[in-house]
XYZ file of C-alpha atoms in Angstrom:
185
model
C 14.216 118.567 137.549
C 13.953 115.296 137.134
C 16.595 113.876 135.610
C 14.922 110.717 132.795
C 17.425 107.542 131.633
C 18.451 108.094 128.341
C 20.280 111.452 130.252
C 21.662 109.965 132.598
C 23.245 107.739 129.644
C 24.243 110.607 128.553
C 26.180 112.022 131.330
C 27.473 108.879 132.484
C 28.917 108.478 128.512
C 29.950 111.980 128.951
C 31.723 111.915 132.245
C 33.179 108.870 131.325
C 34.539 110.612 128.054
C 35.465 113.716 130.017
C 37.685 110.781 132.227
C 38.780 108.993 129.881
C 40.562 112.593 127.791
C 41.428 113.289 131.517
C 43.675 109.740 132.620
C 44.733 109.973 128.358
C 46.059 113.557 128.482
C 47.004 113.957 132.205
C 47.834 110.220 133.035
C 48.824 107.919 129.621
C 50.574 110.132 127.298
C 53.027 111.977 129.792
C 53.856 108.059 131.619
C 54.970 106.939 127.551
C 56.752 110.262 126.952
C 58.568 109.291 130.689
C 58.913 105.930 129.106
C 60.602 106.998 125.286
C 62.400 109.686 127.044
C 64.517 106.489 130.011
C 64.497 103.809 126.687
C 66.600 106.471 125.419
C 67.798 107.958 127.943
C 69.162 103.520 128.224
C 70.451 103.549 124.652
C 72.252 106.662 124.920
C 73.726 105.018 128.121
C 74.667 101.733 126.225
C 76.833 104.113 123.026
C 78.692 105.816 125.846
C 79.354 101.900 127.504
C 80.069 100.730 124.209
C 82.771 103.392 123.810
C 84.669 102.505 126.877
C 84.006 98.801 126.103
C 86.155 99.455 122.919
C 88.720 101.717 124.542
C 90.646 99.310 126.234
C 91.827 97.823 122.424
C 92.384 101.434 121.305
C 94.604 101.890 123.156
C 96.826 99.084 122.814
C 96.399 100.135 119.076
C 97.771 103.383 119.785
C 100.047 102.516 121.986
C 102.240 100.359 119.915
C 101.667 103.163 116.902
C 103.116 105.591 119.971
C 105.870 102.708 120.416
C 106.671 102.487 116.044
C 106.585 106.197 115.882
C 109.100 106.130 118.617
C 111.578 103.925 116.256
C 111.051 105.882 113.485
C 112.257 109.145 115.634
C 115.168 106.924 116.917
C 115.973 105.388 113.009
C 115.859 109.070 112.039
C 118.302 110.344 114.806
C 120.435 108.628 114.077
C 120.934 109.075 110.818
C 121.842 113.441 111.951
C 125.474 113.972 113.206
C 127.435 113.099 116.905
C 128.203 116.430 116.773
C 127.270 118.267 120.309
C 128.005 122.113 118.568
C 127.833 123.092 114.531
C 131.536 122.953 114.654
C 131.928 119.665 115.297
C 129.633 118.490 113.417
C 131.457 120.553 111.046
C 134.479 118.733 111.441
C 132.945 114.783 110.866
C 130.776 116.564 107.809
C 134.293 117.233 106.344
C 135.953 114.371 107.251
C 133.650 112.317 105.608
C 133.448 113.869 102.478
C 137.503 114.053 102.772
C 137.224 110.347 103.402
C 134.563 109.765 100.177
C 136.859 112.331 97.807
C 140.265 109.927 98.475
C 138.160 106.746 97.504
C 136.562 108.537 94.489
C 140.091 109.788 93.485
C 139.321 113.452 93.234
C 141.427 116.096 94.972
C 139.980 119.108 96.802
C 141.163 121.941 96.090
C 139.533 124.615 98.337
C 136.946 124.196 101.271
C 134.847 126.392 103.224
C 132.640 126.079 106.518
C 129.374 128.416 105.970
C 128.031 128.924 109.367
C 125.358 127.140 110.381
C 121.275 127.810 109.403
C 119.384 126.906 111.880
C 115.377 125.899 111.237
C 113.010 124.883 113.879
C 113.775 121.215 113.713
C 117.420 121.111 113.436
C 120.514 122.553 112.015
C 122.128 122.575 108.920
C 125.862 122.199 109.171
C 127.034 123.386 104.706
C 130.893 122.682 103.693
C 131.268 124.161 100.749
C 134.340 122.271 97.927
C 135.953 122.785 95.047
C 137.107 119.190 93.226
C 139.116 117.927 90.783
C 138.400 114.908 88.467
C 136.495 112.787 86.212
C 133.250 111.723 85.311
C 133.402 109.027 87.235
C 135.161 110.385 90.004
C 132.286 112.622 90.186
C 129.940 110.349 90.181
C 130.839 108.118 92.545
C 131.401 110.786 95.082
C 127.947 112.129 94.826
C 126.865 107.503 94.781
C 129.079 108.048 98.696
C 127.106 110.835 99.927
C 123.841 110.030 98.876
C 124.916 106.357 100.971
C 126.393 107.990 103.298
C 125.495 106.277 106.821
C 124.652 110.331 108.247
C 122.380 112.138 106.539
C 124.086 114.743 103.859
C 122.590 116.644 101.139
C 123.918 118.488 98.644
C 121.767 121.800 98.061
C 124.593 123.217 95.123
C 126.049 121.016 92.582
C 127.930 123.155 90.118
C 130.543 120.797 87.529
C 132.900 123.037 84.648
C 134.299 121.149 82.260
C 138.079 122.142 80.458
C 139.112 120.947 77.317
C 141.554 118.199 78.572
C 143.360 114.804 77.446
C 142.778 113.745 81.343
C 138.830 115.043 80.862
C 138.896 116.521 84.285
C 136.468 118.784 85.298
C 135.846 121.204 87.974
C 132.951 120.625 90.873
C 131.898 122.582 92.758
C 129.753 122.172 95.984
C 128.167 122.705 98.854
C 127.123 118.835 101.924
C 125.340 119.905 104.427
C 125.129 117.119 107.822
C 122.202 118.157 109.872
C 122.506 117.783 113.485
C 119.460 117.995 116.321
C 118.283 122.047 116.927
C 119.215 122.394 120.965
C 116.763 124.516 122.129
C 118.091 127.057 124.761
C 116.700 125.893 128.217
């Protein structure tokens, strides 16, 4: 059987088409796919590298934030009572209250120190008082409590008035100082 030139051309063109198809499917496509994969890995590696390059300035920024927070914590701790135990802190609160009462011309009639209240972060040391004085003296006393060097809170304030010519008021209040909660080790 003899193959004509035309059939030979068809066979050659067909063989070339098959080789081209096989070359595209099994050689060029995997090469392109691997190149795309390599490019993607290069971009991911560059992104990781950029993140790592930006870490030192970020670290410095976070260190400055930590230092600022430590300074704020130190300022807040300065507002707490210095007593190591609740009775010492209560005595400190009583001393401050007595000084403020004298400076404001209030007379302390009754005083009571209830047990301290513990929270997760601090201990509240309350002092209950009954005082007498005029309205301006009460206002001055409350202002001094508000502006005290240490953190003092007024959790209860009851003002009663009696009919009198000198305008004397009876005041019941609870002033609390705060100290750091010492955890048992």
